[in-house]
XYZ file of C-alpha atoms in Angstrom:
639
model
C 227.761 151.326 118.932
C 229.905 153.093 121.537
C 233.551 152.256 122.049
C 235.530 151.726 125.237
C 236.678 154.839 127.084
C 240.455 155.199 127.371
C 240.588 158.631 129.065
C 240.093 159.964 132.566
C 239.246 163.627 133.199
C 242.827 164.514 134.293
C 244.170 162.800 131.161
C 241.825 164.908 129.029
C 243.221 168.003 130.743
C 246.772 166.926 129.860
C 245.720 166.270 126.259
C 244.088 169.698 125.993
C 247.133 171.420 127.496
C 249.233 169.794 124.793
C 246.868 170.307 121.837
C 245.176 173.600 122.779
C 247.747 174.950 125.238
C 247.446 178.653 124.357
C 243.678 178.673 123.833
C 241.269 179.917 126.497
C 239.866 177.193 128.758
C 238.203 179.277 131.487
C 237.023 182.810 132.009
C 235.712 184.418 135.182
C 234.273 187.857 135.674
C 235.472 189.568 138.832
C 235.015 193.238 139.718
C 233.507 193.749 136.268
C 236.575 192.424 134.400
C 236.906 189.084 132.633
C 239.952 187.048 133.708
C 241.162 184.262 131.386
C 243.192 181.067 131.721
C 244.576 178.949 128.904
C 244.545 175.152 128.990
C 248.244 175.161 129.876
C 247.600 177.556 132.751
C 244.710 175.386 133.968
C 247.022 172.367 133.944
C 249.509 174.306 136.100
C 246.781 175.466 138.486
C 245.482 171.920 138.932
C 249.015 170.676 139.635
C 249.465 173.412 142.257
C 246.252 172.451 144.054
C 246.969 168.712 143.820
C 250.397 169.213 145.417
C 248.721 171.275 148.144
C 246.324 168.410 148.836
C 249.258 166.026 149.189
C 250.940 168.451 151.605
C 247.773 168.318 153.731
C 247.980 164.525 153.808
C 244.989 163.652 151.626
C 245.012 159.935 150.885
C 243.812 158.018 147.836
C 240.083 157.317 147.945
C 239.336 160.073 150.469
C 236.528 162.498 149.743
C 236.892 166.245 149.199
C 233.714 168.316 149.546
C 233.412 171.445 147.375
C 231.001 174.220 148.335
C 230.588 177.552 146.538
C 229.398 179.319 143.419
C 230.723 178.571 139.934
C 234.369 179.631 139.938
C 237.252 178.224 137.879
C 239.349 177.489 140.971
C 236.575 175.368 142.482
C 236.297 173.387 139.255
C 240.086 172.955 139.273
C 239.929 171.782 142.889
C 237.733 168.875 141.738
C 240.132 167.922 138.934
C 243.036 168.159 141.393
C 241.221 165.752 143.719
C 240.889 163.275 140.856
C 244.557 163.765 139.994
C 245.658 162.431 143.401
C 243.136 159.584 143.433
C 240.713 161.352 145.807
C 237.005 161.864 145.041
C 235.336 165.294 144.732
C 231.875 165.718 146.275
C 230.304 169.055 145.246
C 227.536 170.419 147.505
C 224.771 172.864 146.546
C 225.982 176.347 147.474
C 222.570 177.465 148.764
C 222.140 174.372 150.941
C 221.311 175.125 154.568
C 223.305 173.810 157.512
C 221.540 170.486 158.045
C 221.739 169.609 154.338
C 225.466 170.368 154.286
C 225.994 168.445 157.517
C 224.232 165.401 156.093
C 226.400 165.269 152.961
C 229.649 165.959 154.847
C 228.852 163.230 157.350
C 227.472 160.718 154.875
C 230.440 160.923 152.484
C 232.907 161.200 155.396
C 234.745 164.121 153.803
C 238.387 164.464 154.831
C 238.694 167.977 153.396
C 236.271 170.745 152.437
C 236.882 173.418 149.825
C 234.850 176.609 150.399
C 234.330 179.567 148.118
C 234.054 182.292 150.747
C 233.358 183.166 154.390
C 229.669 182.259 154.167
C 230.476 178.724 153.040
C 233.281 178.372 155.607
C 230.825 179.342 158.356
C 228.281 176.767 157.201
C 230.936 174.046 157.184
C 232.285 174.996 160.628
C 228.767 174.878 162.091
C 228.387 171.299 160.817
C 231.814 169.907 161.705
C 230.387 167.922 164.611
C 228.430 165.816 162.096
C 231.609 164.923 160.214
C 234.351 163.696 162.522
C 236.539 162.816 159.530
C 236.711 166.465 158.366
C 240.104 167.799 159.446
C 240.911 170.634 157.044
C 239.113 173.447 155.195
C 240.476 175.397 152.229
C 238.974 178.744 151.212
C 239.206 180.816 148.052
C 237.999 184.322 148.996
C 239.844 185.539 152.141
C 237.501 188.437 152.936
C 236.162 188.243 156.491
C 238.377 185.315 157.495
C 241.420 187.141 158.907
C 240.571 186.572 162.577
C 239.512 182.920 162.229
C 241.518 180.085 163.749
C 243.819 179.058 160.900
C 245.249 175.927 162.473
C 243.033 173.822 160.167
C 241.927 176.566 157.806
C 244.043 177.248 154.712
C 243.866 179.569 151.729
C 244.465 178.588 148.127
C 247.156 181.273 148.156
C 249.146 179.198 150.650
C 249.320 176.439 148.013
C 250.804 178.956 145.583
C 253.297 180.287 148.126
C 254.581 176.782 148.904
C 254.473 175.478 145.323
C 258.219 175.013 144.855
C 258.599 173.293 148.207
C 255.583 171.040 147.588
C 256.861 170.134 144.139
C 260.176 168.980 145.588
C 258.538 166.994 148.382
C 255.524 165.531 146.618
C 256.235 165.708 142.888
C 257.111 162.021 142.631
C 254.088 160.988 144.689
C 251.803 163.073 142.475
C 253.217 161.365 139.399
C 252.773 157.939 140.970
C 249.164 158.630 141.924
C 248.322 159.966 138.461
C 249.586 156.746 136.903
C 247.182 154.712 139.062
C 244.072 156.524 137.780
C 241.990 154.479 135.338
C 238.605 155.007 133.653
C 236.980 152.549 136.073
C 238.007 154.601 139.131
C 235.488 156.893 140.827
C 235.317 160.329 139.179
C 232.780 162.093 141.394
C 229.972 161.542 143.886
C 226.905 163.680 143.130
C 224.029 163.798 145.585
C 220.473 163.629 144.254
C 217.983 166.382 145.017
C 216.125 164.167 147.484
C 212.498 164.696 146.471
C 211.239 161.947 148.794
C 213.859 161.798 151.570
C 217.562 162.215 152.242
C 219.613 162.681 149.074
C 221.528 159.685 147.776
C 225.184 159.832 146.755
C 225.454 158.746 143.126
C 228.873 157.229 142.427
C 230.060 157.880 138.854
C 233.265 156.644 137.271
C 235.519 158.438 134.792
C 234.233 155.996 132.170
C 230.641 157.028 132.962
C 231.351 160.753 132.639
C 233.709 160.590 129.658
C 231.549 158.183 127.622
C 228.429 160.291 128.227
C 230.354 163.450 127.306
C 231.874 161.884 124.187
C 228.639 160.391 122.856
C 226.520 163.492 123.524
C 229.173 165.728 121.926
C 229.117 163.624 118.783
C 225.311 163.637 118.780
C 225.233 167.454 118.587
C 228.517 167.943 116.704
C 230.070 169.925 119.557
C 233.603 171.141 118.975
C 236.489 173.012 120.530
C 234.943 176.234 119.223
C 231.940 176.178 121.577
C 231.599 178.551 124.502
C 229.321 177.999 127.508
C 228.255 179.862 130.638
C 228.664 177.935 133.910
C 225.948 179.306 136.181
C 224.004 176.251 137.374
C 224.914 174.574 140.703
C 228.212 172.690 140.557
C 226.616 169.907 142.602
C 224.125 169.221 139.821
C 225.043 166.532 137.310
C 224.135 168.757 134.349
C 226.741 171.343 135.273
C 229.343 168.651 135.905
C 228.793 167.188 132.435
C 228.648 170.512 130.571
C 231.345 172.414 132.481
C 233.786 169.536 133.046
C 232.852 166.421 131.045
C 231.992 167.928 127.669
C 234.322 170.906 128.137
C 237.316 168.643 128.719
C 236.333 166.191 125.995
C 235.998 168.938 123.362
C 238.425 171.497 124.790
C 235.929 174.370 124.689
C 235.800 177.447 126.923
C 233.750 177.598 130.141
C 232.811 181.061 131.445
C 231.849 181.784 135.061
C 229.633 184.832 135.768
C 230.499 187.309 138.505
C 227.413 186.463 140.554
C 223.852 185.228 140.209
C 222.730 188.862 140.114
C 224.905 189.623 137.068
C 224.197 186.351 135.267
C 221.882 187.841 132.636
C 224.295 190.663 131.840
C 227.223 188.250 131.676
C 225.179 185.913 129.470
C 224.706 188.707 126.940
C 228.423 189.555 127.033
C 229.534 185.972 126.454
C 226.846 184.985 123.924
C 227.245 181.216 124.388
C 226.984 178.901 121.401
C 225.931 175.959 123.576
C 223.422 176.662 126.326
C 221.592 174.592 128.877
C 218.924 175.681 131.352
C 216.157 174.000 133.328
C 212.589 175.098 132.513
C 212.573 177.532 135.450
C 215.304 179.636 133.797
C 213.480 179.767 130.467
C 210.258 180.665 132.282
C 212.078 183.492 134.097
C 213.628 184.805 130.870
C 210.206 184.826 129.229
C 208.645 186.630 132.197
C 211.338 189.327 132.108
C 210.805 189.830 128.374
C 207.034 190.104 128.728
C 207.411 192.686 131.502
C 209.632 194.823 129.267
C 207.099 194.591 126.452
C 204.269 195.654 128.773
C 206.321 198.719 129.719
C 206.958 199.643 126.069
C 204.950 202.166 124.066
C 201.734 201.257 122.284
C 203.305 201.101 118.812
C 206.115 198.803 119.979
C 203.666 196.562 121.828
C 201.451 196.278 118.758
C 204.418 195.501 116.511
C 205.676 192.883 118.969
C 202.281 191.188 119.221
C 201.813 191.156 115.439
C 205.174 189.526 114.696
C 204.981 187.140 117.660
C 201.571 185.935 116.484
C 203.148 185.306 113.094
C 206.124 183.519 114.693
C 203.771 181.213 116.619
C 202.190 180.320 113.293
C 205.269 179.736 111.106
C 208.367 179.985 113.344
C 208.398 176.360 114.483
C 207.747 174.973 110.966
C 210.610 177.121 109.642
C 212.912 175.747 112.371
C 212.055 172.176 111.407
C 212.633 172.838 107.704
C 209.002 172.721 106.619
C 207.874 174.800 103.676
C 205.849 177.967 104.253
C 204.446 180.361 101.694
C 206.596 183.140 100.227
C 204.508 185.840 101.924
C 204.785 184.131 105.305
C 208.547 183.737 104.837
C 208.972 187.427 103.952
C 206.947 188.553 106.984
C 209.033 186.273 109.212
C 212.272 187.777 107.815
C 210.963 191.268 108.555
C 210.085 190.075 112.056
C 213.641 188.724 112.380
C 214.988 192.245 111.819
C 212.464 194.099 113.966
C 211.609 191.650 116.773
C 213.128 188.162 116.873
C 216.793 189.137 116.454
C 216.670 191.982 119.022
C 214.747 189.740 121.421
C 217.350 186.961 121.178
C 220.033 189.569 121.807
C 218.271 190.860 124.924
C 217.990 187.275 126.181
C 221.706 186.682 125.539
C 220.904 183.819 123.153
C 221.869 185.359 119.802
C 224.738 182.925 119.163
C 223.147 179.754 120.507
C 223.668 176.904 118.047
C 222.434 174.167 120.380
C 220.228 174.816 123.398
C 218.806 172.241 125.797
C 216.329 172.152 128.613
C 215.811 169.295 131.058
C 215.385 168.572 134.749
C 211.604 168.537 134.515
C 209.002 168.976 131.802
C 208.793 172.366 130.111
C 205.434 173.779 129.098
C 204.810 173.241 125.359
C 203.851 176.907 124.932
C 207.138 178.091 126.470
C 209.137 175.609 124.399
C 207.475 176.669 121.155
C 207.954 180.360 122.019
C 211.743 180.019 121.989
C 211.841 177.885 118.875
C 209.471 180.247 117.088
C 211.953 183.132 117.453
C 214.784 181.092 115.947
C 216.477 179.490 118.963
C 217.407 175.846 118.421
C 216.040 174.774 121.809
C 215.705 171.029 122.295
C 214.748 168.699 125.111
C 216.667 165.884 126.680
C 215.712 163.385 129.322
C 218.246 162.271 131.850
C 219.179 161.561 135.440
C 222.156 161.870 137.733
C 222.321 158.072 137.678
C 222.726 158.131 133.861
C 225.463 160.804 133.778
C 222.631 162.994 132.396
C 221.859 161.525 128.980
C 219.094 158.987 128.355
C 217.276 160.517 125.366
C 217.876 163.636 123.263
C 216.136 165.321 120.354
C 218.047 165.243 117.049
C 218.035 168.408 114.939
C 215.042 168.370 112.643
C 213.097 166.001 114.930
C 212.128 168.376 117.708
C 208.644 168.231 119.193
C 207.256 169.964 122.257
C 205.691 166.828 123.725
C 208.610 164.394 123.378
C 212.117 164.146 124.826
C 213.763 162.535 121.815
C 215.329 159.212 120.966
C 217.755 157.072 123.007
C 221.278 158.470 122.953
C 224.227 156.520 121.529
C 224.646 153.261 123.418
C 221.436 153.773 125.432
C 218.760 151.071 125.592
C 215.171 151.778 126.683
C 212.253 149.638 127.741
C 208.841 150.371 129.246
C 207.364 147.913 131.733
C 203.700 146.876 132.001
C 202.972 149.715 134.437
C 204.429 152.298 132.049
C 207.645 152.911 134.025
C 210.747 153.748 131.974
C 213.929 151.672 132.333
C 217.303 152.260 130.666
C 220.884 151.032 130.581
C 223.853 152.840 129.080
C 227.627 153.401 129.323
C 226.857 156.337 131.646
C 224.976 154.207 134.197
C 226.203 154.864 137.728
C 228.231 152.376 139.784
C 226.142 152.521 142.966
C 224.560 154.721 145.596
C 227.257 155.446 148.141
C 226.783 153.395 151.337
C 223.272 152.422 150.244
C 223.261 148.914 148.705
C 219.520 148.518 149.315
C 218.682 151.565 147.198
C 221.210 150.479 144.575
C 219.640 147.031 144.254
C 216.094 148.432 144.087
C 217.076 150.898 141.338
C 219.570 148.930 139.210
C 219.244 145.222 138.505
C 222.032 142.712 137.878
C 221.743 143.258 134.102
C 222.307 146.998 134.443
C 218.716 148.133 133.850
C 217.863 151.251 135.878
C 214.345 152.125 137.053
C 213.778 155.842 136.420
C 210.618 156.276 138.487
C 209.083 158.106 135.513
C 206.080 156.995 133.503
C 206.019 157.310 129.731
C 205.721 155.564 126.389
C 207.508 155.431 123.034
C 205.659 157.052 120.151
C 205.407 154.350 117.487
C 205.287 156.925 114.684
C 208.775 158.335 115.297
C 210.422 156.323 118.090
C 210.519 159.308 120.425
C 209.981 158.961 124.172
C 207.085 160.806 125.765
C 207.089 161.449 129.511
C 203.740 161.522 131.271
C 204.855 162.305 134.832
C 206.651 160.800 137.776
C 205.341 157.236 137.991
C 204.369 157.709 141.627
C 202.475 160.944 140.816
C 200.422 159.597 137.925
C 197.093 158.333 139.194
C 193.398 158.118 138.480
C 190.528 160.426 139.188
C 187.545 158.972 141.032
C 185.845 158.507 137.658
C 188.795 156.457 136.373
C 190.273 159.155 134.112
C 194.027 159.801 134.048
C 195.477 162.185 136.660
C 198.793 163.753 135.524
C 199.465 166.811 137.703
C 202.770 167.908 136.157
C 201.157 168.319 132.741
C 198.562 170.725 134.155
C 201.142 172.529 136.287
C 203.355 173.195 133.280
C 200.462 174.657 131.307
C 199.707 177.052 134.161
C 203.363 178.053 134.495
C 203.398 179.265 130.897
C 201.712 182.438 132.127
C 204.346 184.968 133.292
C 202.398 185.776 136.471
C 202.540 182.151 137.673
C 205.811 181.093 139.292
C 204.843 177.681 140.639
C 201.716 175.596 141.069
C 200.781 172.294 142.694
C 197.754 170.349 141.426
C 195.817 167.801 143.525
C 193.166 165.297 142.487
C 194.357 161.713 142.743
C 191.366 159.466 143.626
C 189.164 162.566 143.962
C 186.114 163.813 142.085
C 187.914 166.824 140.616
C 191.275 168.649 140.556
C 192.298 171.673 142.612
C 195.420 173.831 142.577
C 197.661 175.946 144.788
C 199.324 178.780 142.884
C 202.439 180.843 143.599
C 202.483 184.214 141.877
C 205.666 185.594 140.316
C 206.430 188.656 142.439
C 208.394 190.405 139.683
C 205.704 189.988 137.050
C 202.677 190.627 139.257
C 204.514 193.453 141.020
C 205.073 195.093 137.641
C 201.350 194.728 136.883
C 200.517 196.318 140.255
C 202.806 199.268 139.544
C 201.233 199.873 136.140
C 197.734 199.712 137.600
C 198.387 201.763 140.750
C 197.744 198.787 143.028
C 199.377 199.434 146.397
C 200.759 196.522 148.428
C 203.285 196.132 151.226
C 204.217 192.458 151.019
C 204.105 189.315 148.895
C 201.268 188.059 151.080
C 199.146 191.160 150.522
C 199.683 191.150 146.758
C 198.952 187.411 146.510
C 195.617 187.897 148.240
C 194.493 190.911 146.195
C 191.065 190.349 144.541
C 192.327 191.523 141.138
C 195.226 189.059 141.309
C 192.731 186.285 141.980
C 190.779 187.327 138.905
C 193.948 187.209 136.794
C 194.781 183.711 138.030
C 191.155 182.647 137.547
C 191.431 183.680 133.887
C 194.618 181.621 133.456
C 193.038 178.553 135.054
C 190.061 178.983 132.736
C 192.291 179.040 129.663
C 194.110 175.889 130.774
C 190.806 174.156 131.502
C 189.618 175.015 128.007
C 192.679 173.266 126.541
C 192.239 170.265 128.839
C 188.578 169.916 127.911
C 189.611 169.202 124.328
C 192.035 166.436 125.369
C 190.119 163.190 125.748
C 192.900 161.554 127.774
C 193.418 164.435 130.234
C 189.964 166.009 130.412
C 189.592 164.652 133.945
C 192.356 167.032 135.096
C 190.239 170.174 134.728
C 190.835 172.383 137.790
C 187.597 173.216 139.619
C 188.919 175.271 142.584
C 192.158 177.060 143.399
C 193.850 179.336 145.912
C 196.878 181.638 145.755
C 199.481 180.782 148.384
C 200.527 183.486 150.827
C 204.243 182.613 150.528
C 206.618 181.381 147.873
C 207.465 177.696 147.972
C 211.057 177.575 149.165
C 213.851 175.006 149.179
C 214.929 176.257 152.627
C 211.488 175.281 153.926
C 211.809 171.824 152.390
C 209.030 172.511 149.854
C 211.339 172.401 146.820
C 214.545 170.536 146.115
C 217.760 172.462 145.463
C 217.078 171.951 141.751
C 213.663 173.630 142.233
C 211.527 170.509 141.916
C 208.302 170.438 143.924
C 208.295 168.047 146.887
C 204.684 167.105 146.375
C 204.363 164.833 149.416
C 205.892 167.462 151.717
C 203.483 170.102 150.452
C 200.461 167.823 150.813
C 201.451 167.164 154.436
C 202.536 170.698 155.351
C 199.469 172.343 153.803
C 196.967 169.582 154.570
C 194.554 172.196 155.976
C 194.591 174.035 152.638
C 194.093 170.831 150.646
C 191.137 169.950 152.859
C 189.644 173.417 152.384
C 189.947 173.138 148.607
C 187.589 170.155 148.733
C 185.207 170.933 151.618
C 183.330 173.779 149.942
C 184.639 176.655 152.098
C 185.397 179.978 150.449
C 188.280 180.838 152.756
C 190.703 179.200 155.156
C 193.000 180.516 157.890
C 196.469 178.968 158.014
C 199.816 179.354 159.760
C 203.016 178.265 158.020
C 206.591 177.841 159.212
C 209.226 179.771 157.271
C 213.031 179.804 157.311
C 214.818 183.150 157.223
C 218.088 183.748 155.360
C 220.133 183.426 158.561
C 218.585 180.026 159.280
C 216.171 181.146 162.009
C 212.642 179.742 161.961
C 209.467 181.792 162.116
C 205.844 181.620 161.077
C 203.357 183.612 159.032
C 199.580 183.484 159.211
C 197.016 184.384 156.593
C 193.404 183.942 155.632
C 193.282 182.685 152.041
C 190.423 182.925 149.586
C 189.378 179.839 147.663
C 187.896 180.548 144.239
C 186.005 178.441 141.745
C 187.611 178.192 138.321
């Protein structure tokens, strides 16, 4: 049973400043050098920002939007908002103008905090959509010297006026802090919006702290952990790991210099607690496989030999099963020659607990990481649950389940197979959307997840089939579960993304996105000349490679009585990458299946009408926000 929560996030900060005052709370790499702040220094920084907010006239209950990459000061700006009774609303840093404008307007932000000039520009362009937005604060001053600063302020101005602000607003800050309670709103996090406009999920301090406390106890997290904060601050996972759990346990959160240096910074930090969505683990695997392909023949042979052995005994060793003495000795040799160095290259040498979630991970990818000695586990969660619904306990990790209900979490499956839960982390409401709130959460606190699954009677673990709305039937009545097939295809390093069709049809078809890095490396090794993504994607040899992958997946599906109807009969390779800026993916990289079916309806039709090629024109969004189009004639190949 869980107990009542007696802390808010700012109160946890004060506790940590008192108990761990001289220990490192945050690190940030800038200009190649790691900067550090202790818990006491973080407390002082948060006070400085909170006083600055009061000087700008921010009232209790007002919303403060935060837009930028992972930086300690932006995290502190959210805690400072909570400290004065305001509500932080982080926004995805790569969101385009309209997406930012929607969130700013919907939450009626009174103040926006921006990381740099790029984010300031995006906010200024959208100010007309948010009449309540009066002030903008920026962190990085580069490029902003000649801007109108009447309503534009730097964080440095808060520092320069600290003494004055403390005299004027110190008592008010103290009074506001005393009003904060666990039931008050902690943060509003907007969903990824797979089927329409994103919804603002309102979470209380009690939601965040209880979820952080219970999940920390589940995995025995402590003040000694270290994590890398590289995922979007607007995503609930980052909020829980980088604020909730970090403040509950008092461990150190490290911010990389940029997305380009993330892998290098990951290796330098060597986190003990690591979280990544499947896309990150897929990318890490692709990078590793490319390096192996570029290695000499002897190294490649050694790698393949020991990896084949790891696939055989690595997972059983991780779960504590007995293997023969010879197999154990060979695995230990592999640990010295292959597995240990590989974990080091990946930056995962020190990982004690690793998680993946957000969407299903391919079983082959999952087993790969566990086979080389990484304690990678799966959890199932939602923004509305403050992340945690189910998690895999150590020693009970399986590729096809997402674990058991977390502490205090109740599960039930309805007659249609949809999963429902209720827990201490369950959200308060969708902001300004009572209709959606009532359709998702009933009066007893049960939340409809929209996912289909079942509980394995043999071990009590939850198994996810797919999104409830995506699971269907083939024309012959067999089960259609596209995500399962898509994940099997994405195991191959050359496949970046894929979308499978087949609901109510005679057979399944697929659109495939190639991974430009992996396939480009193959082209270089094989002297294949190309000038663009589109040209490489349409190359006959690339089609043959993808055809081989589809064939392997079909062979696996044929042996699965339940999913044999999902065998892919025809496929094409898309001429462009699916892109969040084009509305084809969410900001958390989930496929917007309905958007793709509508946008590429001509391609879907061609996959089923027997043609061997189809000409198409697609709209694209450039980095500066301009729209354009690209045309191509695509081959359609039988699997």
